[in-house]
């Protein structure tokens, strides 16, 4: 079952933190998991906001923060992450917490 609320939450949370770019970010329901595609520069923006920006691919950095991805690649300047609902919720919560910290 596709939970549009979850894909919308992820899309809005990510867009709040990345430089606007054509085509990406893109959030797609992918058979029980959600696929997030970003330009590598946008993935670096997300990592920086979360305080995990060590220059590694975002999927590796998220794993260190407790968010597991079932797919994490960087090909042709595009970062692709696929996550289960549980890990999407954790990722969105981390972005929302970064928002709160930034506004206080």
JSON list of C-alpha atoms in Angstrom, two decimals, residues 19-53:
[
{"chain": "A", "resi": 19, "resn": "UNK", "atom": "CA", "xyz": [19.70, 23.83, -3.06]},
{"chain": "A", "resi": 20, "resn": "UNK", "atom": "CA", "xyz": [16.97, 23.90, -5.70]},
{"chain": "A", "resi": 21, "resn": "UNK", "atom": "CA", "xyz": [17.91, 21.96, -8.80]},
{"chain": "A", "resi": 22, "resn": "UNK", "atom": "CA", "xyz": [16.18, 20.73, -11.89]},
{"chain": "A", "resi": 23, "resn": "UNK", "atom": "CA", "xyz": [14.69, 17.24, -11.71]},
{"chain": "A", "resi": 24, "resn": "UNK", "atom": "CA", "xyz": [15.75, 16.31, -8.17]},
{"chain": "A", "resi": 25, "resn": "UNK", "atom": "CA", "xyz": [15.01, 15.71, -5.36]},
{"chain": "A", "resi": 26, "resn": "UNK", "atom": "CA", "xyz": [12.69, 12.94, -6.44]},
{"chain": "A", "resi": 27, "resn": "UNK", "atom": "CA", "xyz": [10.77, 10.68, -4.07]},
{"chain": "A", "resi": 28, "resn": "UNK", "atom": "CA", "xyz": [9.19, 7.52, -5.49]},
{"chain": "A", "resi": 29, "resn": "UNK", "atom": "CA", "xyz": [7.26, 4.66, -3.89]},
{"chain": "A", "resi": 30, "resn": "UNK", "atom": "CA", "xyz": [9.16, 1.49, -4.83]},
{"chain": "A", "resi": 31, "resn": "UNK", "atom": "CA", "xyz": [7.31, -1.65, -3.80]},
{"chain": "A", "resi": 32, "resn": "UNK", "atom": "CA", "xyz": [7.15, -1.31, -0.04]},
{"chain": "A", "resi": 33, "resn": "UNK", "atom": "CA", "xyz": [10.11, 1.03, 0.24]},
{"chain": "A", "resi": 34, "resn": "UNK", "atom": "CA", "xyz": [10.76, 4.60, -0.80]},
{"chain": "A", "resi": 35, "resn": "UNK", "atom": "CA", "xyz": [13.39, 5.68, -3.29]},
{"chain": "A", "resi": 36, "resn": "UNK", "atom": "CA", "xyz": [15.00, 9.11, -2.89]},
{"chain": "A", "resi": 37, "resn": "UNK", "atom": "CA", "xyz": [17.14, 10.54, -5.68]},
{"chain": "A", "resi": 38, "resn": "UNK", "atom": "CA", "xyz": [19.24, 13.68, -5.24]},
{"chain": "A", "resi": 39, "resn": "UNK", "atom": "CA", "xyz": [22.09, 15.34, -7.05]},
{"chain": "A", "resi": 40, "resn": "UNK", "atom": "CA", "xyz": [25.30, 14.57, -5.14]},
{"chain": "A", "resi": 41, "resn": "UNK", "atom": "CA", "xyz": [25.51, 18.28, -4.18]},
{"chain": "A", "resi": 42, "resn": "UNK", "atom": "CA", "xyz": [22.03, 18.06, -2.65]},
{"chain": "A", "resi": 43, "resn": "UNK", "atom": "CA", "xyz": [23.00, 14.90, -0.75]},
{"chain": "A", "resi": 44, "resn": "UNK", "atom": "CA", "xyz": [25.96, 16.85, 0.66]},
{"chain": "A", "resi": 45, "resn": "UNK", "atom": "CA", "xyz": [23.53, 19.59, 1.76]},
{"chain": "A", "resi": 46, "resn": "UNK", "atom": "CA", "xyz": [21.47, 17.01, 3.66]},
{"chain": "A", "resi": 47, "resn": "UNK", "atom": "CA", "xyz": [24.55, 15.53, 5.31]},
{"chain": "A", "resi": 48, "resn": "UNK", "atom": "CA", "xyz": [25.73, 18.98, 6.35]},
{"chain": "A", "resi": 49, "resn": "UNK", "atom": "CA", "xyz": [22.34, 19.85, 7.89]},
{"chain": "A", "resi": 50, "resn": "UNK", "atom": "CA", "xyz": [22.39, 16.61, 9.87]},
{"chain": "A", "resi": 51, "resn": "UNK", "atom": "CA", "xyz": [25.95, 17.22, 11.04]},
{"chain": "A", "resi": 52, "resn": "UNK", "atom": "CA", "xyz": [27.23, 14.04, 9.37]},
{"chain": "A", "resi": 53, "resn": "UNK", "atom": "CA", "xyz": [28.99, 15.58, 6.39]}
]
